[in-house]
Amino acid sequence: MTTAHEAFAASAEEAPRRRRGGSAPTGSVWERLARSPLDPVARQWVAAALHGDDALAVCVQGDDPELPLPAEPAPAAPRPRRCYLSRVEVQGFRGIGRAASLEFPPGPGLTVIVGRNGSGKSSFAEAVEAALTGRNLRWDAMPTAWRDGWRNLHFDDRTEITVELQLSGETDTARVTRSWTGDSVRSARGRVELPSGETGSLANLGWGEELVRYRPFLSYDELGRTVTGRAAELYDTLTALLGLTDLAEAERRLARACDRLAKQERRPSRDLPYLVEQLRAGDDPRAGRALEILQAPSIDLDRLAVIAADDGPADPAQQVVLRRLRRLAVPERALMADVVNELRGAAMEIAMASGTKGARARSVVELLRQAMAHHERHPAESTCPACGTENAFGADWARRARTEIAALEPVAASAAAAYDRAENARDQARFLMAPPPSWLPPDSDLGRIWEQWAAGSDLADPTELADHIENVGRRLRSTAIAARKAATERLADPTDGWAELAEQVGAWVEDARQAVRARETLRPAEQALNWFTGLAREIRAERLRPLASQAEKVWQRLRQERHIDLEALRLVGRGAQRRVAVDVSVDGADGAGNAPGLLSQGEFQALALSICLPRTLATGNPFGFLVLDDPVQAMDTETVEGLSAVLAEVGRHRQLIVFTHDTRLPDALRRLGLPARIRMIQRDAMSNVWVAD
């Protein structure tokens, strides 16, 4: 075990060191980049990915970020001062009522605290985590009602946790106190009293990242999630532990940039079918010209851009027609109704006068007047043009005709008035039915209906004329109103409906030009990503090898007589696909599969310990202690014996504090004669907890 520990410690020394403002890329990456076969542009991509998003954004734009490669790696940071648990005091928290305390020798060694379920073991374990972090991972996985029971029901004086830590090189301890004053578990406030007497917040300890990276608390639930939980969690833990966070971030950053460029390159091809469909549906001649360019073997983007920039009307002459249409006037509905009423009234009066003496008298008067007019125009003619009678016309005839007209006019007055009314109504109707404007296209809907409307002026019968005005006039008005509205809408868009299509074409042209630039930019970026992915895989394997070796040794001790070997731990994937592959073999069969499909619950627990315990031994870990809560659950007796040997060995280098209800662990430690301090914890019905050796 010592050899494995030394190997792991040596590997931890290779982790990247901190620099001002963040983590510096590892010197080995820069050195390998300088020796790489990459062309200068691809090399700049890698350098930009290592420097950050801003530098990479410059590369994406196709510019040179001008990032010099460092001549030397950053200087190594000093090792952190290690701390150990000295004392924990808890009151009013979870299963502990009145103040109870646990004291530990502040240094390497194994302490096992045994107690039945409900004795307060987990309350102590969770108290240490709550004091140092303000939360507990186990609580986060529980229902709200369970979390609400964090305060002890038998003690309402004060809820407080005090953890005393001894830093290496110090004789006095640092005290971390967390007190609750509100009803919520989140209401706690923490403070730190340093050995110097100074006080402050927990941030003064500077352990924010380390508490996540090295996490000196492990519960049964957390061990179970190590192998079967979210794949990215263990990956992130190990990459942080191995100093590979910056490398993983740079790789993800470079992969995201390549993905964005690839999408930008593919966008025009993806959008082209839709654009072609839209252009085919358009009736503007520019749509046809654009479609012809897009379907050519080689697309002329410049010509296409000129067409898209043409924002004028397709036919200027059509704009004149549209402007006239917008102002076009047609007979009002009320006026047409008046004319129709007059025509129908005249038709009724004529029908009533028909066949009467007045109608006959009107006809005779009309005939005599026409003859008188002919005689006045041609006084030398005496022959009747109608019957051919000679000497029919003369002064005597004219005198008799005037006398006859004077005698018949009173009789014909009412009938004459009816016919005069009908004639006046026809004149009004003919005035309404003017011919269509010369500028109106005859083949348009309005042009055709207007021709039908104007043809009604040839009708003489008042009833037919009234029907024509009612039927055709209604259609004329509705068609004219629709034409005016359409003209107004088309005039609102000076491009005659081409504007929207032109915008789509212009946007596609811009995307196509960006795709050309993206294609050129993507070549060195993909070259950089392929090289960097291979390098990252190689560095991850190098860094993980000592930890995997140590995990394998721990597993060999825990598995006892089982024929399941831990073949490899591998950090694979990136981004959302990142995970830790845990490969096992059964009965010597290589590549038997991934652990989750082959192991029992107890074996899962043992495998999780095999992965997590080496983290405790990391050289950069500032925590010299590890609190384990119930690691024995689901393990059989043989595995427990192996665990006792592993814990005792780790206890030679770190402070291990193990809480368990299972007496098999202390029994195995005693039987094997392994060094460990075993203590018993008890609790009464009023939540009073005490500890005995």
XYZ file of C-alpha atoms in Angstrom:
693
model
C 0.000 0.000 0.000
C 2.864 2.376 0.784
C 4.303 1.904 -2.660
C 0.981 2.742 -4.229
C 0.666 5.793 -2.010
C 4.115 7.032 -2.994
C 3.329 6.492 -6.676
C 0.111 8.432 -6.351
C 1.818 11.196 -4.429
C 4.417 11.476 -7.166
C 1.708 11.759 -9.810
C -0.046 14.485 -7.862
C 3.124 16.557 -7.999
C 2.647 16.772 -11.772
C -0.740 18.504 -11.385
C -0.961 22.019 -12.818
C -0.161 24.814 -10.429
C -2.178 27.939 -9.822
C -1.297 31.281 -11.276
C -2.748 34.697 -10.639
C -6.263 34.992 -12.059
C -6.828 31.258 -12.569
C -5.211 28.008 -13.526
C -2.301 27.999 -15.927
C -2.081 25.370 -18.667
C 0.373 22.589 -17.836
C 3.908 23.117 -18.983
C 3.886 19.692 -20.627
C 1.000 20.777 -22.884
C 2.875 23.866 -24.047
C 6.041 21.866 -24.584
C 4.243 19.227 -26.631
C 2.437 21.944 -28.560
C 5.754 23.560 -29.440
C 7.032 20.197 -30.735
C 3.783 19.248 -32.499
C 3.516 18.839 -36.303
C 0.602 21.297 -36.364
C 0.764 24.208 -38.767
C 1.040 27.670 -37.142
C -2.668 28.469 -37.482
C -3.775 25.212 -35.842
C -1.190 25.771 -33.118
C -2.707 29.188 -32.414
C -6.104 27.499 -32.049
C -4.745 25.221 -29.337
C -3.046 28.156 -27.594
C -6.268 30.179 -27.732
C -8.282 27.274 -26.266
C -5.828 27.078 -23.370
C -5.991 30.834 -22.782
C -9.794 31.112 -22.677
C -13.012 32.019 -24.465
C -11.949 35.535 -25.460
C -8.817 34.340 -27.236
C -10.751 31.549 -28.928
C -13.415 34.003 -30.117
C -10.672 35.887 -31.993
C -9.748 32.664 -33.805
C -13.393 31.955 -34.646
C -13.566 35.386 -36.315
C -10.624 34.350 -38.468
C -8.152 36.705 -36.804
C -4.802 36.003 -35.213
C -4.954 36.234 -31.401
C -1.140 36.628 -31.281
C -0.688 34.515 -28.175
C 2.957 33.765 -27.406
C 3.780 30.309 -26.099
C 5.288 30.524 -22.586
C 8.983 29.799 -22.430
C 8.745 27.986 -19.098
C 5.962 26.374 -17.068
C 4.586 28.319 -14.127
C 6.443 27.795 -10.836
C 5.092 25.119 -8.520
C 2.852 26.304 -5.712
C 3.758 25.368 -2.118
C 2.101 22.338 -0.622
C -0.988 23.173 1.438
C -0.902 22.873 5.207
C -2.771 19.751 6.239
C -5.451 19.830 8.939
C -6.824 17.093 11.208
C -9.986 16.734 13.253
C -9.429 17.266 16.963
C -12.917 17.567 18.433
C -16.566 17.726 17.368
C -19.293 19.050 19.655
C -22.944 18.911 18.651
C -26.155 20.038 20.333
C -29.746 20.282 19.143
C -28.851 18.845 15.739
C -30.527 15.802 14.150
C -30.485 12.920 16.692
C -28.361 14.719 19.295
C -30.058 16.808 21.966
C -27.876 18.083 24.806
C -24.279 18.847 23.926
C -22.248 15.738 23.062
C -18.678 15.624 21.849
C -16.168 13.371 20.152
C -12.419 13.858 20.486
C -9.802 12.476 18.141
C -6.014 12.323 18.131
C -5.198 15.066 15.575
C -3.057 13.026 13.212
C -3.009 9.845 11.103
C -4.816 6.899 12.577
C -8.012 4.881 12.367
C -10.934 5.568 14.712
C -14.044 3.394 14.488
C -17.215 4.572 16.267
C -19.783 1.788 16.636
C -23.420 2.193 17.551
C -26.797 0.773 16.708
C -29.109 2.488 14.239
C -30.501 5.684 15.754
C -27.610 6.076 18.191
C -26.473 9.403 16.691
C -23.586 8.187 14.512
C -24.805 9.804 11.306
C -25.703 12.957 13.243
C -22.030 13.382 14.167
C -20.878 12.580 10.615
C -23.360 14.987 9.053
C -22.519 17.632 11.651
C -18.876 17.780 10.518
C -19.951 18.261 6.897
C -22.631 20.817 7.796
C -20.182 22.831 9.908
C -17.558 23.049 7.163
C -19.834 23.394 4.099
C -23.200 24.657 5.354
C -25.008 21.779 3.651
C -25.162 18.001 3.400
C -25.337 16.009 0.197
C -27.555 13.430 1.836
C -30.115 16.099 2.681
C -30.269 17.233 -0.951
C -31.375 13.753 -2.018
C -34.108 13.515 0.614
C -37.746 14.750 0.509
C -38.485 18.173 1.951
C -40.336 16.686 4.925
C -37.217 14.700 5.835
C -34.994 17.769 5.650
C -37.366 19.683 7.892
C -36.498 17.311 10.750
C -32.919 18.530 11.039
C -33.506 20.154 14.470
C -33.629 17.835 17.504
C -37.087 17.586 19.062
C -35.861 17.044 22.640
C -33.646 20.105 22.856
C -34.789 23.591 21.900
C -32.169 25.660 23.709
C -29.623 26.148 20.947
C -28.633 24.326 17.758
C -24.905 24.535 17.213
C -21.964 22.550 15.889
C -18.345 23.198 16.776
C -15.510 21.497 14.907
C -11.943 21.932 16.128
C -9.202 21.472 13.530
C -5.486 21.325 14.087
C -3.314 22.632 11.273
C 0.086 21.073 10.771
C 2.721 23.188 12.475
C 0.217 24.677 14.955
C -0.164 23.778 18.611
C -3.560 25.389 19.032
C -6.689 24.486 17.108
C -8.928 26.434 14.751
C -12.591 26.415 15.786
C -15.347 26.284 13.147
C -18.786 27.014 14.624
C -22.113 26.898 12.863
C -25.258 28.069 14.629
C -28.923 27.995 13.614
C -31.348 30.705 14.659
C -34.145 30.231 12.115
C -36.474 27.370 11.284
C -34.793 26.522 7.972
C -31.769 24.282 7.722
C -30.356 26.963 5.381
C -30.520 29.627 8.106
C -27.201 28.691 9.716
C -24.339 31.130 10.079
C -20.739 29.986 10.360
C -17.671 31.592 11.849
C -14.043 30.637 12.284
C -11.691 31.368 15.155
C -8.084 30.876 14.038
C -5.273 29.757 16.386
C -4.074 33.367 16.343
C -7.366 34.455 17.913
C -8.629 36.165 14.766
C -12.234 35.505 13.799
C -13.957 35.603 10.459
C -16.120 33.652 8.024
C -15.435 30.172 6.675
C -14.069 31.810 3.516
C -11.010 32.800 5.584
C -9.908 29.152 5.501
C -9.681 29.268 1.683
C -11.119 25.763 1.265
C -13.972 26.537 -1.128
C -12.678 24.520 -4.086
C -10.820 21.949 -2.004
C -13.971 20.937 -0.121
C -15.462 19.964 -3.475
C -12.306 18.516 -4.983
C -11.096 16.415 -2.055
C -14.360 16.127 -0.088
C -13.336 14.672 3.300
C -16.810 13.201 3.961
C -18.227 10.003 2.487
C -21.641 8.565 3.392
C -23.133 5.257 2.323
C -25.457 7.048 -0.122
C -22.610 9.006 -1.643
C -20.487 5.907 -2.082
C -23.378 4.270 -3.896
C -23.665 7.225 -6.303
C -19.941 7.215 -7.039
C -20.265 4.390 -9.566
C -23.984 4.398 -10.384
C -24.805 8.123 -10.080
C -24.487 10.928 -12.623
C -21.627 10.086 -14.969
C -20.254 13.639 -15.074
C -19.934 14.013 -11.282
C -17.161 11.429 -10.825
C -15.485 12.632 -14.020
C -15.356 16.223 -12.734
C -14.139 15.065 -9.321
C -11.258 13.067 -10.778
C -10.250 15.708 -13.331
C -10.116 18.322 -10.567
C -8.189 15.943 -8.322
C -5.657 15.177 -11.048
C -5.225 18.819 -12.043
C -6.928 18.237 -15.383
C -9.794 20.695 -15.059
C -8.109 23.318 -17.238
C -7.215 20.680 -19.817
C -10.800 19.384 -19.902
C -12.187 22.928 -20.132
C -9.817 23.790 -22.974
C -10.825 20.650 -24.863
C -14.542 21.366 -24.366
C -13.971 24.983 -25.336
C -12.204 23.966 -28.554
C -14.851 21.324 -29.324
C -17.653 23.872 -28.869
C -15.900 26.303 -31.213
C -15.524 23.588 -33.860
C -19.160 22.571 -33.408
C -20.334 26.173 -33.889
C -18.219 26.540 -37.024
C -19.471 23.209 -38.385
C -23.092 24.268 -37.820
C -22.365 27.599 -39.490
C -20.901 25.747 -42.469
C -23.933 23.442 -42.758
C -26.618 26.094 -42.283
C -26.960 27.215 -45.959
C -27.347 23.625 -47.173
C -29.914 22.967 -44.464
C -31.957 26.088 -45.322
C -31.669 25.867 -49.129
C -34.655 23.512 -49.781
C -37.006 25.815 -47.876
C -35.727 28.903 -49.719
C -36.178 27.164 -53.094
C -39.737 26.232 -52.134
C -40.528 29.841 -51.188
C -39.078 31.195 -54.436
C -41.047 28.716 -56.517
C -44.244 29.945 -54.873
C -43.423 33.608 -55.670
C -44.712 35.243 -58.861
C -42.142 38.046 -58.969
C -39.741 37.677 -61.916
C -36.840 38.252 -59.523
C -37.813 35.079 -57.690
C -37.402 33.156 -60.930
C -33.967 34.652 -61.567
C -32.855 33.877 -57.997
C -34.152 30.319 -58.332
C -32.185 29.856 -61.536
C -28.955 30.939 -59.791
C -29.583 28.695 -56.780
C -30.150 25.639 -58.975
C -27.012 26.205 -61.041
C -24.032 23.835 -60.521
C -22.076 26.744 -59.041
C -23.981 29.413 -57.116
C -22.973 32.977 -57.972
C -23.414 34.692 -54.596
C -22.631 38.146 -56.002
C -25.424 37.958 -58.611
C -27.783 36.596 -56.000
C -26.914 39.467 -53.656
C -27.703 42.007 -56.402
C -31.145 40.456 -56.910
C -31.800 40.461 -53.165
C -30.792 44.134 -52.959
C -33.294 45.139 -55.669
C -36.044 46.660 -53.516
C -38.009 48.374 -56.292
C -41.297 47.253 -57.878
C -41.190 44.468 -60.380
C -43.212 46.545 -62.951
C -43.176 50.378 -62.543
C -46.126 50.734 -64.944
C -48.141 48.498 -62.683
C -47.600 50.980 -59.853
C -49.458 53.631 -61.918
C -52.402 51.255 -62.307
C -52.348 50.481 -58.595
C -52.360 54.156 -57.639
C -55.351 54.789 -59.958
C -57.107 51.708 -58.610
C -56.633 52.984 -55.065
C -58.558 56.184 -56.039
C -61.103 54.468 -58.314
C -64.756 55.491 -57.741
C -67.782 53.342 -58.556
C -71.519 54.195 -58.145
C -72.602 54.261 -54.541
C -75.068 51.651 -53.362
C -77.668 54.302 -52.422
C -77.497 55.977 -55.830
C -77.976 52.657 -57.621
C -80.917 51.877 -55.347
C -82.565 55.210 -56.233
C -82.190 54.590 -59.978
C -83.549 51.045 -59.622
C -86.583 52.351 -57.701
C -87.232 54.998 -60.359
C -86.987 52.421 -63.167
C -89.362 50.034 -61.419
C -91.811 52.907 -60.677
C -91.783 54.045 -64.320
C -92.242 50.445 -65.494
C -95.304 50.131 -63.252
C -96.864 53.367 -64.570
C -96.284 52.300 -68.179
C -97.918 48.964 -67.449
C -100.934 50.748 -65.937
C -101.291 53.126 -68.947
C -100.920 50.391 -71.529
C -104.119 49.840 -73.649
C -105.897 52.978 -72.458
C -107.292 55.904 -74.557
C -104.506 58.008 -73.147
C -101.897 55.557 -74.468
C -103.563 55.600 -77.919
C -103.806 59.423 -77.813
C -100.110 59.653 -76.810
C -99.137 57.412 -79.748
C -101.188 59.558 -82.200
C -99.731 62.771 -80.776
C -96.224 61.350 -81.096
C -96.949 60.263 -84.701
C -98.436 63.656 -85.724
C -95.543 65.549 -84.151
C -93.041 63.436 -86.048
C -94.971 64.103 -89.305
C -95.115 67.853 -88.532
C -91.373 67.852 -87.914
C -90.796 66.067 -91.251
C -93.050 68.581 -93.073
C -91.249 71.527 -91.480
C -87.916 70.148 -92.575
C -89.143 69.408 -96.098
C -91.943 71.948 -96.943
C -91.739 71.343 -100.741
C -92.654 67.668 -100.373
C -96.379 66.830 -100.376
C -96.237 63.037 -100.708
C -96.548 61.020 -97.451
C -93.332 59.102 -96.849
C -95.215 56.412 -94.936
C -98.136 55.497 -97.294
C -97.068 57.245 -100.549
C -100.264 59.325 -100.860
C -99.682 62.311 -103.114
C -100.595 65.841 -102.038
C -101.075 64.540 -98.512
C -99.078 67.344 -96.898
C -99.842 71.005 -97.213
C -100.996 74.025 -95.298
C -104.471 72.565 -94.714
C -103.002 69.287 -93.401
C -100.686 71.156 -91.071
C -103.602 73.168 -89.686
C -105.721 70.030 -89.131
C -102.727 68.236 -87.517
C -102.131 71.058 -85.008
C -105.820 71.060 -84.128
C -105.735 67.257 -83.614
C -102.641 67.472 -81.413
C -104.220 70.176 -79.302
C -107.351 68.057 -78.888
C -105.462 64.809 -77.978
C -102.773 66.212 -75.632
C -105.097 66.438 -72.584
C -106.156 62.831 -73.140
C -102.504 61.636 -73.566
C -101.076 63.616 -70.602
C -100.985 60.815 -67.974
C -99.538 58.204 -70.363
C -96.975 60.720 -71.643
C -95.872 61.432 -68.077
C -95.255 57.685 -67.474
C -93.131 57.344 -70.584
C -91.231 60.552 -69.776
C -90.439 59.177 -66.301
C -89.136 55.944 -67.799
C -86.916 57.832 -70.235
C -85.474 59.979 -67.468
C -84.764 56.857 -65.383
C -83.031 55.239 -68.368
C -80.874 58.340 -68.776
C -79.832 58.136 -65.126
C -79.022 54.432 -65.517
C -76.948 55.025 -68.643
C -75.048 57.753 -66.792
C -74.130 55.214 -64.073
C -73.000 52.617 -66.594
C -70.033 54.488 -68.010
C -67.477 52.433 -69.971
C -64.412 51.095 -68.035
C -61.327 53.371 -67.726
C -58.862 52.935 -70.547
C -56.039 52.127 -68.087
C -57.948 49.259 -66.438
C -56.631 45.866 -67.690
C -59.573 44.244 -69.526
C -58.439 40.746 -68.478
C -58.574 41.583 -64.762
C -61.570 40.577 -62.622
C -62.640 44.197 -62.332
C -62.103 44.792 -66.087
C -64.358 41.851 -67.011
C -67.167 42.741 -64.638
C -66.998 46.385 -65.699
C -67.505 45.382 -69.357
C -70.639 43.504 -68.312
C -71.799 46.540 -66.346
C -71.306 48.958 -69.278
C -73.174 46.613 -71.648
C -76.343 47.312 -69.682
C -76.616 50.769 -71.285
C -78.079 49.076 -74.383
C -81.090 47.799 -72.438
C -84.343 49.777 -73.017
C -86.837 47.898 -70.849
C -86.914 49.581 -67.416
C -87.406 46.259 -65.578
C -84.480 44.547 -67.321
C -82.359 47.608 -66.718
C -83.292 47.603 -63.019
C -82.381 43.891 -62.688
C -79.052 44.528 -64.428
C -78.167 47.359 -62.050
C -79.071 45.252 -59.009
C -77.171 42.108 -59.994
C -74.182 43.312 -61.982
C -73.910 46.539 -59.990
C -73.560 44.608 -56.720
C -70.785 42.451 -58.189
C -69.105 45.545 -59.636
C -69.022 47.267 -56.239
C -67.661 44.233 -54.344
C -65.012 43.589 -57.021
C -63.987 47.267 -57.089
C -63.729 47.461 -53.285
C -61.556 44.336 -53.219
C -59.364 45.747 -56.007
C -58.933 49.049 -54.136
C -57.973 47.223 -50.950
C -55.512 44.979 -52.792
C -54.000 47.994 -54.536
C -53.585 49.809 -51.213
C -51.837 46.794 -49.691
C -49.558 46.326 -52.663
C -48.682 50.024 -52.699
C -47.739 49.759 -49.001
C -44.939 47.425 -50.132
C -43.010 49.241 -52.866
C -41.321 45.972 -53.784
C -44.656 44.545 -54.873
C -44.430 41.597 -52.444
C -40.782 40.868 -53.197
C -39.465 42.409 -49.939
C -39.949 39.344 -47.720
C -38.475 36.973 -50.269
C -35.604 39.385 -50.915
C -34.864 39.448 -47.193
C -34.756 35.642 -47.090
C -32.474 35.527 -50.110
C -30.191 38.212 -48.629
C -29.980 36.353 -45.306
C -29.162 33.112 -47.117
C -26.425 34.860 -49.121
C -24.897 36.170 -45.888
C -25.084 32.692 -44.328
C -23.468 31.215 -47.447
C -20.600 33.694 -47.281
C -20.151 32.996 -43.584
C -20.199 29.283 -44.379
C -17.330 29.776 -46.815
C -15.362 31.600 -44.126
C -16.353 28.985 -41.537
C -15.164 26.190 -43.825
C -11.770 27.835 -44.189
C -11.573 28.546 -40.454
C -12.749 25.065 -39.494
C -9.884 23.221 -41.192
C -7.153 24.332 -38.763
C -9.630 24.254 -35.862
C -10.472 20.586 -36.485
C -6.799 19.811 -36.933
C -6.156 21.465 -33.568
C -9.060 19.615 -31.921
C -7.966 16.207 -33.210
C -4.439 16.794 -31.963
C -5.592 18.221 -28.646
C -8.081 15.377 -28.056
C -5.312 12.829 -28.530
C -3.005 14.781 -26.234
C -5.707 15.158 -23.568
C -6.424 11.423 -23.718
C -2.747 10.685 -23.275
C -2.314 13.119 -20.366
C -5.478 11.859 -18.666
C -4.207 8.302 -18.880
C -0.829 9.359 -17.454
C -2.365 11.241 -14.558
C -5.005 8.617 -13.834
C -2.620 5.668 -13.969
C -1.249 5.976 -10.377
C -4.737 6.515 -8.947
C -6.117 3.615 -10.969
C -3.225 1.460 -9.815
C -3.910 2.321 -6.201
C -7.648 1.753 -6.677
C -6.845 -1.651 -8.152
C -4.742 -2.541 -5.119
C -7.518 -1.455 -2.775
C -10.002 -3.477 -4.792
C -7.788 -6.564 -4.625
C -7.859 -6.327 -0.832
C -11.615 -5.790 -0.756
C -12.727 -8.366 -3.302
C -11.231 -11.262 -1.277
C -12.007 -14.516 -3.108
C -14.141 -13.005 -5.866
C -12.941 -13.558 -9.417
C -13.714 -10.012 -10.522
C -10.720 -7.863 -11.450
C -10.687 -4.084 -11.828
C -9.161 -3.761 -15.265
C -9.124 -0.006 -15.843
C -10.434 3.398 -14.910
C -10.744 5.635 -17.932
C -11.811 9.264 -18.354
C -13.738 9.262 -21.609
C -15.853 11.682 -23.594
C -16.280 15.398 -23.129
C -19.036 17.887 -22.464
C -22.361 16.236 -21.683
C -20.914 12.833 -22.697
C -18.068 12.849 -20.185
C -17.892 9.898 -17.797
C -15.551 7.559 -15.961
C -15.453 4.100 -17.504
C -14.914 1.416 -14.834
C -13.910 -1.779 -16.668
C -13.902 -5.132 -14.919
C -13.156 -8.707 -15.954
C -14.729 -11.866 -14.563
C -12.800 -15.104 -14.159
C -9.978 -13.734 -16.267
C -12.194 -12.851 -19.234
C -10.863 -9.516 -20.489
C -13.332 -6.868 -21.462
C -16.185 -8.494 -19.562
C -17.917 -5.180 -19.343
C -18.566 -2.025 -17.386
C -18.948 -2.380 -13.634
C -22.642 -1.432 -13.237
C -23.785 -4.457 -15.206
C -21.744 -7.027 -13.268
C -21.453 -6.120 -9.581
C -23.695 -6.684 -6.586
C -24.584 -3.852 -4.195
C -21.828 -4.860 -1.794
C -19.328 -5.020 -4.626
C -20.474 -1.583 -5.755
C -19.720 -0.309 -2.275
C -16.268 -1.866 -2.314
C -15.528 -0.514 -5.784
C -16.620 2.999 -4.743
C -14.239 2.857 -1.776
C -11.474 1.682 -4.091
C -11.972 4.821 -6.188
C -12.550 7.298 -3.348
C -9.868 6.274 -0.844
C -6.920 7.181 -3.145
C -8.355 10.706 -3.355
C -7.750 11.042 0.380
C -4.056 10.232 -0.137
C -3.520 12.925 -2.778
C -0.504 15.107 -2.024
C -2.411 18.311 -2.698
C -5.240 17.381 -0.300
C -5.302 19.897 2.598
C -7.555 17.609 4.620
C -5.633 15.005 6.599
C -8.907 13.390 7.657
C -11.752 11.440 6.065
C -15.143 10.842 7.741
C -16.776 7.613 6.538
C -20.420 7.003 7.463
C -21.558 3.363 7.285
C -19.233 2.075 4.528
C -19.909 -1.538 5.572
C -23.551 -1.749 4.469
C -24.327 -4.509 1.960
C -20.795 -6.009 2.311
C -20.358 -9.652 3.198
C -18.028 -10.792 5.996
C -15.060 -11.502 3.714
C -15.282 -8.019 2.196
C -15.488 -6.476 5.672
C -12.231 -8.209 6.613
C -10.580 -6.840 3.500
C -11.983 -3.391 4.298
C -10.529 -3.496 7.805
C -7.060 -4.140 6.387
C -7.435 -1.333 3.834
C -8.674 1.166 6.417
C -5.841 0.310 8.792
C -3.300 0.814 6.016
C -4.787 4.155 4.934
C -4.852 5.117 8.609
C -1.061 4.990 8.623
C -1.054 8.057 6.364
C -4.361 9.832 7.080
C -6.855 10.314 9.885
C -9.794 7.990 9.207
C -12.980 8.296 11.264
C -15.460 5.511 10.508
C -19.033 5.421 11.851
C -20.755 2.026 11.625
C -23.575 0.033 13.168
C -22.017 -3.225 11.976
C -19.902 -4.894 14.674
C -18.170 -7.035 12.049
C -15.746 -4.205 11.279
C -14.412 -3.738 14.861
C -14.414 -7.526 15.294
C -12.265 -7.943 12.179
C -9.875 -5.211 13.327
C -9.440 -6.913 16.720
C -9.149 -10.397 15.248
C -6.516 -9.300 12.722
C -4.677 -7.241 15.318
C -4.861 -4.088 13.209
C -4.200 -0.679 14.782
C -7.474 1.144 15.439
C -9.190 3.069 18.189
C -12.677 1.624 18.702
C -15.344 3.566 20.564
C -18.995 2.887 21.346
C -21.763 5.456 20.950
C -25.124 5.279 22.717
C -28.294 7.362 22.856
C -31.277 7.328 25.190
C -34.923 8.157 24.534
C -34.353 11.870 25.198
C -31.597 12.221 22.563
C -28.789 12.232 25.130
C -25.708 10.833 23.403
C -22.476 9.662 25.023
C -19.352 7.885 23.798
C -17.257 5.300 25.542
C -14.032 3.497 24.633
